Amino acid sequence: MDEFSFIESIKQHTYNQSSLIKGIGDDAAVFSSLSQNIVSAVDTFVEGVHFSKETMSLFHVGYRALAANISDLAAMGATPAFYLVSIVIPKGWSQEELLQIFNGMRHLARAYKMDLIGGDTVSGKEMCISVTVIGFTMKDKARYRSTAESGDIVFVTGTLGDSGAGLHILTHSNNYKEASYYINRHRMPSPRISFAIGLGHLARVTLNDISDGIASEANEIAEASNVTLLLNESEIPTNSSYNQFPVELQEKWKLFGGEDFELLGTIPPKDWDKVQQIGELTNTNVTKIGEVVEAGKNGKVILKQKHKSILLEKKGYTHLK
Amino acid sequence: MDEFSFIESIKQHTYNQSSLIKGIGDDAAVFSSLSQNIVSAVDTFVEGVHFSKETMSLFHVGYRALAANISDLAAMGATPAFYLVSIVIPKGWSQEELLQIFNGMRHLARAYKMDLIGGDTVSGKEMCISVTVIGFTMKDKARYRSTAESGDIVFVTGTLGDSGAGLHILTHSNNYKEASYYINRHRMPSPRISFAIGLGHLARVTLNDISDGIASEANEIAEASNVTLLLNESEIPTNSSYNQFPVELQEKWKLFGGEDFELLGTIPPKDWDKVQQIGELTNTNVTKIGEVVEAGKNGKVILKQKHKSILLEKKGYTHLK
């Protein structure tokens, strides 16, 4: 594969972002920030660890890698602007295969008017894709995990567990209801950008995106904010046909499955109406699932189930005495 | 290895950059730009392709990966500010080994007051490190490859071929003069940041950093600027003991070896004195090696040798008729 001609083939001929001064084609990209704040994150995906060609086309591999990164920008309340892609390609891969990955990213990038402004293509033994995203927020409007306060409402967007269910369907053939819905949620997650940006005028919103499972991200908020989150399991939203799966898998995907790329947040009760309105305006289901009940030195998450409460930890739970 | 405790161990406890609002610890990092321009690039290194544990310690692997990226910022005239690191770690690597890589990066980062603001650590089959750097330039002061004009002086910093010689010494044991000098140039290259920033007040400077060999980078300038570069081989600077190596290797490393991370530039003759002064002030040798002789639709590079001229192409040369 000729690296020069490949870069030429993925290079955008026109750019969307007015802040971009120089895109691909020099030692680095250059942009201005229009006196906003700049947000940047990176995420890496390795074949066989984070995805498999058996359950994903290369188009979906690219789509999902960028979606996961855009979801980090959503969790910061940032508007996506740019991405840089670094790919390790095993020998024997064709330029056509590589293009499919970039097509998947481009498809999603177009929806957000994001520009590809840099990258690197190197050869190696295993396929590995690393995406850096850059976005903007208004001054002092980035949303952190550390701002939750006692009395806040805890909410989540969309439905949880869908991505885990989708992967299960792809790897366990059977007759499932809404199979394509779940598969789509696994392969082409929807970062909640418009909803997160819609929250922009609110004074204080705590946000985190669900990439490792709500148990993990709720604990991140509890720890960063030094508060206790009290969640009601019965209120955690799932899709209408989600109960077709074995109960223990439902729980596993919903709490620990992750990769739904929904947003978990907390908000003062006075602003809850506004959050719901923004949800409606941006076609985003928003569900209250609990509250922030106390401040403490060690953040923790308690999940109220039907007949008991459990201490929800990042990778599992222990029963409360 | 516990990813959470590892991230904790590489996290900076204090940050240097006043523009940083939020470093590691949320979904993304946040910074402001103080109304300058922002420059960003990414580079990836794969074990066995870009480096080998036999010729480099892990400290040097980290050092060199960041140095290559900082060199891209130098070539843009940008002041380094932030870096994000994505690492794929093979099973069986210890946290201590990983720390050595980060120590190598940190060592260099400290010299430039750069802050580590994000990253990702995932497991895979082969070691792979991807570094994203972010820097700042004053408004409209980013330096491009595309601004060379007929009449310009072509210059280069430092000496060329040293990195190739260093790798040769590491892989061919023998008695060499200044062996540690060459090895050091290979393992711990010095990006020319202070020199590049020193050029800041000049109206027009064309810059490119030598990562693939001067043949490649001179052609990039010629193509991007639509000009012909006329270089004099006898003027290309090399280290005093460089003539100890076989003549064909001297030529190969100097023209095509790359990874010296020196700067190749062009400047109007009226500013050449200033460039030399900035070289002296920043302890950077600067050598005139040729001139921009004509503008044309297809950029090319001609190398004048003792008795003939050759057309220097990215990966080789052809004799001129």
XYZ file of C-alpha atoms in Angstrom:
642
model
C 0.000 0.000 0.000
C 1.307 3.456 -0.879
C 0.939 5.696 2.150
C 1.065 8.908 0.135
C -1.753 7.930 -2.194
C -3.768 6.575 0.714
C -3.539 9.840 2.653
C -4.555 11.622 -0.536
C -7.613 9.372 -0.792
C -8.863 10.039 2.743
C -8.047 13.749 2.747
C -11.084 15.999 2.826
C -11.231 18.331 -0.134
C -13.255 20.898 1.727
C -13.467 21.497 5.452
C -16.535 22.317 7.541
C -15.074 24.045 10.568
C -14.582 27.790 10.156
C -11.981 27.759 12.940
C -9.689 25.495 10.888
C -6.698 27.285 9.408
C -4.703 24.298 8.079
C -5.963 20.723 7.803
C -4.056 17.645 6.634
C -0.913 18.284 4.603
C 1.702 19.892 6.833
C 3.513 18.750 9.983
C 0.433 19.459 12.073
C -3.024 20.980 11.829
C -3.734 24.557 12.914
C -6.960 26.039 14.193
C -8.162 28.961 16.273
C -10.463 28.745 19.232
C -12.665 31.820 18.974
C -12.077 32.449 22.679
C -13.953 29.331 23.724
C -12.512 26.441 25.716
C -10.967 23.502 23.924
C -11.661 19.894 24.859
C -9.524 16.935 23.780
C -9.572 13.168 24.383
C -8.117 9.997 22.876
C -9.393 6.409 22.728
C -7.828 3.285 21.262
C -9.384 0.095 19.898
C -7.541 -3.144 19.230
C -8.826 -5.949 17.029
C -9.636 -9.006 19.072
C -9.842 -6.955 22.264
C -12.327 -4.181 21.498
C -13.885 -5.506 18.329
C -13.941 -8.512 16.071
C -14.337 -8.657 12.323
C -16.876 -11.430 12.952
C -19.388 -9.135 14.637
C -18.531 -5.849 12.923
C -17.824 -4.723 9.400
C -14.845 -2.422 8.999
C -17.286 0.408 8.360
C -18.718 -0.213 11.841
C -15.260 -0.454 13.396
C -14.523 3.054 12.183
C -17.958 4.369 13.063
C -17.812 3.014 16.590
C -14.263 4.180 17.284
C -15.199 7.746 16.431
C -18.586 7.452 18.205
C -16.886 6.450 21.456
C -14.685 9.526 21.256
C -17.536 11.859 20.331
C -19.362 10.488 23.349
C -16.500 11.755 25.527
C -17.033 15.203 24.024
C -20.781 14.933 24.753
C -19.940 14.073 28.353
C -17.936 17.296 28.504
C -20.758 19.346 26.983
C -18.493 20.063 24.025
C -19.324 20.587 20.357
C -17.215 18.214 18.221
C -14.937 19.916 15.710
C -11.891 17.843 14.714
C -10.463 14.343 14.771
C -7.043 12.809 14.167
C -6.695 9.110 13.409
C -3.751 6.847 13.971
C -4.026 3.340 12.513
C -1.758 0.312 12.792
C -2.430 -1.966 9.815
C -1.336 -5.610 9.622
C 0.445 -6.641 6.459
C -1.941 -8.043 3.881
C -4.681 -5.532 4.520
C -5.808 -3.792 1.369
C -6.276 -0.084 0.863
C -9.940 -0.871 0.235
C -10.319 -2.361 3.721
C -8.644 0.636 5.281
C -10.931 2.943 3.330
C -13.971 1.189 4.777
C -12.805 2.087 8.282
C -12.387 5.719 7.252
C -15.776 5.654 5.531
C -17.364 4.573 8.810
C -15.733 7.469 10.614
C -16.554 9.909 7.850
C -20.205 8.892 7.901
C -20.489 9.878 11.544
C -18.151 12.875 11.244
C -20.396 14.348 8.566
C -23.353 14.351 10.956
C -21.342 16.570 13.300
C -19.515 18.548 10.603
C -16.230 17.282 12.068
C -13.045 17.605 10.049
C -10.277 15.001 9.837
C -7.182 17.127 10.431
C -4.350 14.678 10.953
C -3.220 11.156 11.446
C -0.672 8.483 10.972
C -0.763 5.133 9.181
C 1.856 2.571 10.171
C 2.223 -1.154 9.687
C 2.211 -3.682 12.488
C 1.009 -7.130 13.487
C -2.456 -6.311 14.765
C -5.049 -3.821 13.668
C -5.292 -0.962 16.111
C -7.061 2.371 15.743
C -6.499 5.382 17.941
C -8.726 8.443 17.584
C -8.071 11.884 19.066
C -11.018 14.280 19.131
C -11.062 18.020 19.698
C -14.148 20.057 20.493
C -15.193 23.413 21.899
C -17.328 24.607 24.781
C -18.342 28.092 25.691
C -16.037 29.609 28.291
C -16.316 27.783 31.638
C -19.101 25.544 30.311
C -17.235 22.226 30.206
C -19.158 19.606 32.235
C -17.264 17.609 34.837
C -17.850 14.541 36.963
C -16.929 16.442 40.070
C -19.828 18.877 40.419
C -22.647 16.675 41.812
C -24.217 17.955 45.044
C -26.505 16.499 47.669
C -30.139 16.929 46.584
C -29.395 16.609 42.839
C -31.548 14.450 40.597
C -29.651 11.632 38.843
C -30.727 11.036 35.257
C -29.719 8.946 32.281
C -30.406 9.280 28.549
C -31.774 6.546 26.280
C -31.944 2.908 27.363
C -29.186 0.809 28.897
C -27.981 -2.704 28.118
C -28.761 -2.509 24.403
C -25.169 -2.748 23.227
C -24.504 -5.842 25.339
C -27.711 -7.395 24.025
C -26.649 -6.596 20.459
C -23.295 -8.311 20.897
C -25.061 -11.309 22.471
C -27.398 -11.598 19.485
C -24.416 -11.447 17.112
C -22.623 -14.245 18.952
C -25.595 -16.481 19.962
C -27.829 -17.221 17.026
C -31.504 -17.552 17.929
C -34.796 -15.826 17.201
C -34.791 -12.506 18.959
C -37.337 -9.709 18.951
C -35.996 -6.445 17.508
C -32.673 -8.113 16.726
C -31.654 -5.402 14.277
C -32.400 -2.686 16.826
C -29.983 -4.188 19.352
C -27.330 -4.957 16.733
C -27.534 -1.405 15.506
C -27.153 -0.043 19.002
C -24.003 -2.148 19.356
C -22.479 -1.248 16.002
C -23.629 2.329 15.550
C -24.105 4.002 18.933
C -25.450 7.569 18.989
C -23.393 9.987 21.059
C -25.726 12.436 22.854
C -24.162 15.602 21.514
C -27.254 17.690 20.769
C -28.744 16.922 24.172
C -25.477 17.792 25.958
C -25.119 21.039 24.025
C -28.761 21.827 24.751
C -27.893 21.827 28.459
C -25.417 24.644 27.754
C -27.408 27.437 29.400
C -27.838 25.559 32.681
C -25.558 26.689 35.488
C -24.491 23.319 36.867
C -24.768 19.903 35.199
C -22.630 16.890 36.086
C -22.065 14.580 33.120
C -20.331 11.284 32.361
C -20.794 8.982 29.399
C -21.527 5.294 29.827
C -18.665 3.435 28.200
C -17.848 0.862 30.916
C -21.304 0.409 32.448
C -23.421 2.676 34.637
C -21.920 1.059 37.758
C -18.500 2.298 36.743
C -19.559 5.776 35.655
C -21.867 6.371 38.644
C -18.908 5.554 40.886
C -16.713 7.964 38.951
C -19.222 10.760 39.663
C -19.574 9.712 43.315
C -15.795 9.659 43.792
C -15.027 12.849 41.881
C -17.836 14.762 43.638
C -17.468 13.094 47.066
C -21.161 12.249 47.233
C -23.376 9.171 47.505
C -25.589 8.325 44.551
C -28.799 6.454 45.357
C -30.161 4.726 42.249
C -33.438 2.852 41.845
C -32.923 -0.247 39.728
C -36.577 -0.331 38.642
C -36.202 3.135 37.127
C -33.152 2.355 34.966
C -34.605 2.563 31.451
C -34.395 -0.434 29.126
C -35.882 -1.138 25.736
C -39.424 -2.588 25.624
C -38.322 -6.061 24.460
C -35.272 -6.162 26.739
C -37.039 -8.620 29.062
C -36.691 -11.361 26.418
C -33.134 -11.996 27.658
C -32.220 -14.064 30.749
C -32.587 -11.974 33.908
C -28.929 -12.275 34.917
C -27.797 -11.061 31.480
C -30.256 -8.164 31.607
C -28.691 -7.074 34.872
C -25.133 -7.624 33.669
C -25.509 -5.586 30.455
C -27.564 -2.849 32.096
C -25.234 -2.258 35.037
C -21.819 -3.396 33.842
C -22.094 -3.927 30.095
C -21.282 -0.426 29.018
C -20.714 0.831 25.502
C -24.244 2.188 25.286
C -22.659 5.645 25.134
C -25.611 7.197 26.914
C -25.110 10.079 29.335
C -25.377 9.800 33.093
C -25.853 13.120 34.838
C -26.952 14.988 37.929
C -28.844 18.288 38.069
C -30.368 20.492 40.777
C -34.126 19.681 41.085
C -35.063 23.248 40.039
C -33.561 22.553 36.591
C -35.103 19.095 36.065
C -38.007 20.510 34.010
C -35.527 22.168 31.680
C -33.551 18.963 31.261
C -36.743 17.170 30.250
C -37.611 19.931 27.771
C -34.151 19.733 26.234
C -34.616 15.972 25.992
C -37.858 16.514 24.060
C -36.353 19.157 21.813
C -33.398 16.921 20.918
C -35.364 13.663 20.631
C -33.548 12.225 23.622
C -35.323 10.146 26.248
C -34.258 11.340 29.679
C -35.160 9.337 32.776
C -34.778 10.181 36.437
C -33.146 7.160 38.052
C -32.179 8.400 41.509
C -30.763 11.186 43.584
C -27.639 12.429 45.241
C -28.325 11.798 48.907
C -25.316 12.827 50.890
C -21.861 14.286 50.695
C -19.088 12.285 52.223
C -15.372 11.895 51.979
C -15.638 8.628 50.054
C -18.081 8.615 47.207
C -20.229 5.519 46.789
C -23.221 4.263 44.829
C -26.179 2.446 46.364
C -28.619 0.587 44.139
C -32.120 0.052 45.532
C -33.558 -3.212 44.285
C -37.047 -4.599 44.946
C -36.402 -6.065 48.376
C -32.899 -4.887 49.249
C -30.187 -2.333 48.611
C -26.747 -3.180 47.302
C -23.470 -1.312 47.201
C -22.762 -0.920 43.499
C -19.070 -1.002 42.719
C -17.292 -0.440 39.426
C -17.123 -4.071 38.425
C -19.693 -5.710 40.703
C -21.655 -5.278 43.904
C -21.748 -6.308 47.511
C -24.884 -6.683 49.602
C -25.443 -4.062 52.257
C -25.871 -5.376 55.792
C -1.956 -4.650 35.793
C -4.595 -2.401 37.346
C -5.413 0.357 34.882
C -6.843 2.671 37.537
C -3.764 2.547 39.746
C -1.520 2.892 36.712
C -3.258 6.043 35.527
C -2.956 7.361 39.059
C 0.775 6.691 38.989
C 1.429 8.583 35.742
C -0.950 11.464 36.514
C 0.781 14.775 37.089
C 0.021 16.217 40.495
C 0.629 19.747 39.343
C 0.355 21.184 35.869
C 2.638 23.702 34.197
C 0.429 25.238 31.553
C -1.645 28.190 32.736
C -4.098 27.630 29.894
C -5.052 24.190 31.276
C -8.452 24.102 32.949
C -8.871 20.335 33.483
C -6.151 17.716 33.033
C -6.446 13.948 33.390
C -9.446 12.678 35.341
C -12.603 13.418 33.388
C -13.890 12.321 29.993
C -11.540 14.742 28.267
C -9.106 17.533 29.019
C -10.089 21.200 28.785
C -7.923 24.187 28.027
C -8.235 27.732 26.730
C -6.228 29.213 23.917
C -5.603 32.811 24.938
C -6.595 33.891 21.423
C -3.591 32.211 19.824
C -3.705 29.508 17.170
C -3.711 25.876 18.185
C -1.546 23.246 16.516
C -2.108 19.494 16.815
C -0.434 16.366 15.404
C -0.267 12.637 16.095
C 2.470 10.040 15.518
C 2.509 6.318 16.173
C 5.377 3.919 16.882
C 5.183 0.146 16.737
C 7.684 -2.210 18.338
C 9.664 -4.096 15.714
C 8.790 -1.516 13.066
C 9.821 1.822 14.544
C 11.969 0.672 17.424
C 13.450 -2.422 18.959
C 14.074 -3.189 22.604
C 17.524 -4.341 21.517
C 18.693 -0.884 20.507
C 16.564 1.236 22.837
C 15.624 1.129 26.496
C 11.961 1.737 27.233
C 12.938 5.137 28.592
C 14.302 5.985 25.145
C 11.229 4.602 23.403
C 9.080 7.068 25.329
C 11.547 9.911 24.933
C 11.826 9.436 21.192
C 8.089 9.050 20.580
C 7.404 12.386 22.246
C 10.483 14.006 20.628
C 9.225 13.091 17.148
C 5.906 14.773 17.910
C 7.488 17.857 19.472
C 9.583 18.117 16.319
C 6.342 18.437 14.329
C 5.382 21.349 16.573
C 8.824 22.916 16.000
C 8.266 22.577 12.259
C 5.030 24.550 12.729
C 6.745 27.227 14.793
C 4.557 26.225 17.733
C 5.264 26.240 21.447
C 4.528 22.770 22.901
C 1.853 22.706 25.607
C 0.088 19.346 25.960
C 0.360 15.685 25.050
C -2.008 12.716 25.137
C -0.663 9.160 25.051
C -2.348 6.025 23.859
C -0.465 2.771 24.525
C -1.181 -0.794 23.473
C 0.575 -3.139 25.897
C 1.212 -6.819 25.241
C 0.230 -9.233 28.005
C 3.105 -9.949 30.337
C 4.446 -6.419 30.409
C 4.867 -5.097 33.920
C 3.661 -1.787 35.233
C 7.331 -0.973 35.864
C 8.141 -1.355 32.157
C 5.237 0.862 31.212
C 6.370 3.454 33.719
C 9.811 3.565 32.088
C 8.174 4.611 28.813
C 6.259 7.359 30.588
C 9.409 8.419 32.428
C 11.149 8.899 29.086
C 8.305 11.093 27.882
C 8.110 12.977 31.143
C 11.831 13.708 31.062
C 11.471 15.491 27.737
C 8.074 17.011 28.576
C 9.571 18.698 31.616
C 12.101 20.507 29.447
C 9.215 22.078 27.556
C 6.824 22.414 30.511
C 4.378 20.180 28.641
C 1.464 18.613 30.513
C 0.149 15.086 30.009
C -3.599 15.710 29.743
C -5.079 12.448 28.557
C -4.571 8.995 27.237
C -5.670 5.439 26.981
C -4.015 2.176 27.986
C -5.274 -0.994 26.332
C -3.947 -4.509 25.970
C -2.963 -6.094 22.675
C -0.423 -8.347 21.039
C 2.255 -5.834 20.148
C 3.541 -2.752 21.868
C 2.381 0.379 20.134
C 2.500 3.977 21.326
C 0.564 6.829 19.806
C 1.235 10.395 20.940
C -0.939 13.432 20.217
C 0.638 16.828 20.835
C -0.998 20.230 21.101
C 0.847 23.537 20.954
C 0.244 27.226 20.358
C 1.458 29.827 17.923
C 0.779 33.513 17.846
C -2.087 34.391 15.534
C -1.192 33.653 11.882
C 2.359 32.639 12.831
C 2.139 28.904 12.105
C 4.906 27.927 9.665
C 3.975 25.934 6.589
C 5.728 23.975 3.863
C 3.906 25.897 1.205
C 5.409 29.369 1.545
C 8.823 29.004 -0.149
C 9.517 31.519 -2.937
C 12.062 31.841 -5.690
C 15.196 33.561 -4.348
C 14.868 32.144 -0.819
C 17.867 30.707 0.992
C 17.475 27.031 1.984
C 18.890 26.207 5.401
C 19.060 23.281 7.783
C 19.735 23.068 11.537
C 22.284 20.781 13.225
C 23.976 17.926 11.366
C 22.347 15.225 9.270
C 22.849 11.461 9.202
C 23.666 11.152 12.903
C 20.597 9.106 13.815
C 21.256 6.591 11.043
C 24.893 6.353 12.145
C 23.780 5.794 15.751
C 21.508 2.925 14.769
C 24.325 1.454 12.667
C 26.714 1.565 15.630
C 24.096 -0.132 17.832
C 23.610 -2.953 15.336
C 27.202 -3.375 14.010
C 29.692 -3.655 16.825
C 33.092 -2.148 16.045
C 35.318 0.641 17.293
C 33.752 3.923 16.303
C 34.825 7.467 17.055
C 32.264 9.399 19.122
C 30.051 6.315 19.355
C 28.065 7.689 22.289
C 27.408 10.950 20.430
C 25.757 9.125 17.513
C 23.864 6.718 19.754
C 22.535 9.631 21.747
C 21.408 11.414 18.606
C 19.493 8.274 17.656
C 17.912 7.648 21.047
C 17.387 11.172 22.340
C 16.909 13.577 19.440
C 16.545 17.297 20.236
C 13.530 18.947 18.638
C 14.469 22.493 17.555
C 11.736 24.268 19.462
C 13.623 27.283 20.822
C 15.115 28.029 17.404
C 11.709 27.735 15.698
C 10.057 29.978 18.255
C 12.948 32.429 17.931
C 11.965 32.845 14.273
C 8.555 34.078 15.454
C 9.012 37.741 14.564
C 10.058 37.007 10.969
C 7.380 37.629 8.375
C 7.825 34.511 6.234
C 9.659 31.286 7.117
C 9.023 27.925 5.477
C 9.685 25.015 7.830
C 9.614 21.202 7.758
C 11.205 18.759 10.164
C 13.464 15.951 8.960
C 11.800 12.728 9.999
C 12.032 10.733 6.753
C 15.261 12.190 5.337
C 16.057 15.567 3.800
C 15.259 14.191 0.332
C 11.696 13.543 1.420
C 11.172 16.804 3.297
C 12.827 18.977 0.636
C 10.430 17.463 -1.881
C 7.493 18.172 0.429
C 8.477 21.869 0.479
C 9.056 21.901 -3.292
C 5.670 20.304 -3.964
C 3.670 22.329 -1.438
C 5.270 25.616 -2.596
C 5.493 24.763 -6.315
C 9.165 25.688 -6.476
C 12.498 24.042 -7.305
C 15.016 23.625 -4.513
C 18.656 23.595 -5.556
C 20.801 21.996 -2.838
C 24.599 21.718 -2.696
C 25.609 18.348 -1.340
C 28.978 19.626 -0.120
C 27.189 22.136 2.108
C 24.926 19.653 3.885
C 26.314 19.698 7.437
C 27.564 16.490 9.039
C 29.388 15.773 12.268
C 33.212 16.050 12.235
C 33.804 12.284 12.561
C 31.001 11.356 10.142
C 33.542 10.518 7.418
C 34.571 7.393 9.380
C 31.599 5.546 7.843
C 31.527 4.009 4.338
C 30.767 6.694 1.742
C 27.568 5.043 0.505
C 26.202 4.853 4.053
C 27.121 8.478 4.700
C 25.072 9.454 1.686
C 22.184 7.151 2.553
C 21.782 8.373 6.147
C 22.333 12.025 5.276
C 19.841 12.162 2.405
C 17.326 9.413 3.151
C 18.024 8.278 6.736
C 15.786 10.701 8.496
C 14.914 10.772 12.176
C 17.497 13.454 12.844
C 14.574 15.743 13.678
C 16.436 18.784 12.429
C 14.593 21.606 10.680
C 14.763 22.299 6.964
C 13.633 25.792 6.034
C 13.631 28.584 3.481
C 13.864 32.309 4.172
C 14.123 35.500 2.078
C 17.837 36.513 1.793
C 17.168 39.793 3.646
C 16.321 37.783 6.787
C 19.227 35.329 6.610
C 21.321 37.371 9.069
C 18.507 37.235 11.593
C 18.154 33.476 11.198
C 21.870 33.099 11.934
C 21.572 35.334 14.997
C 18.629 33.308 16.291
C 20.715 30.172 15.726
C 23.489 31.638 17.882
C 21.098 32.794 20.587
C 19.467 29.350 20.806
C 22.683 27.323 20.463
C 21.528 25.926 17.139
C 23.877 25.469 14.223
C 22.224 26.801 11.078
C 23.754 26.140 7.674
C 22.847 27.504 4.268
C 22.625 24.511 1.928
C 21.039 25.924 -1.198
C 18.445 28.193 -2.679
C 14.993 28.273 -4.167
C 15.704 28.816 -7.846
C 12.438 28.830 -9.700
C 8.730 28.523 -9.358
C 7.074 25.881 -11.430
C 3.918 23.867 -11.543
C 5.664 20.719 -10.331
C 8.002 21.142 -7.399
C 11.312 19.327 -7.588
C 14.649 19.104 -5.798
C 18.020 19.163 -7.556
C 21.145 18.136 -5.672
C 24.447 19.516 -6.980
C 27.250 17.039 -6.411
C 30.952 17.484 -7.179
C 30.825 16.681 -10.875
C 27.124 16.374 -11.646
C 23.603 17.273 -10.589
C 20.950 14.712 -9.671
C 17.202 14.885 -9.320
C 16.599 14.087 -5.678
C 13.342 12.232 -5.120
C 11.677 11.212 -1.870
C 13.188 7.767 -1.705
C 16.071 7.935 -4.170
C 17.492 9.888 -7.074
C 17.848 9.832 -10.811
C 20.710 11.327 -12.779
C 19.925 14.443 -14.748
C 20.657 14.307 -18.451
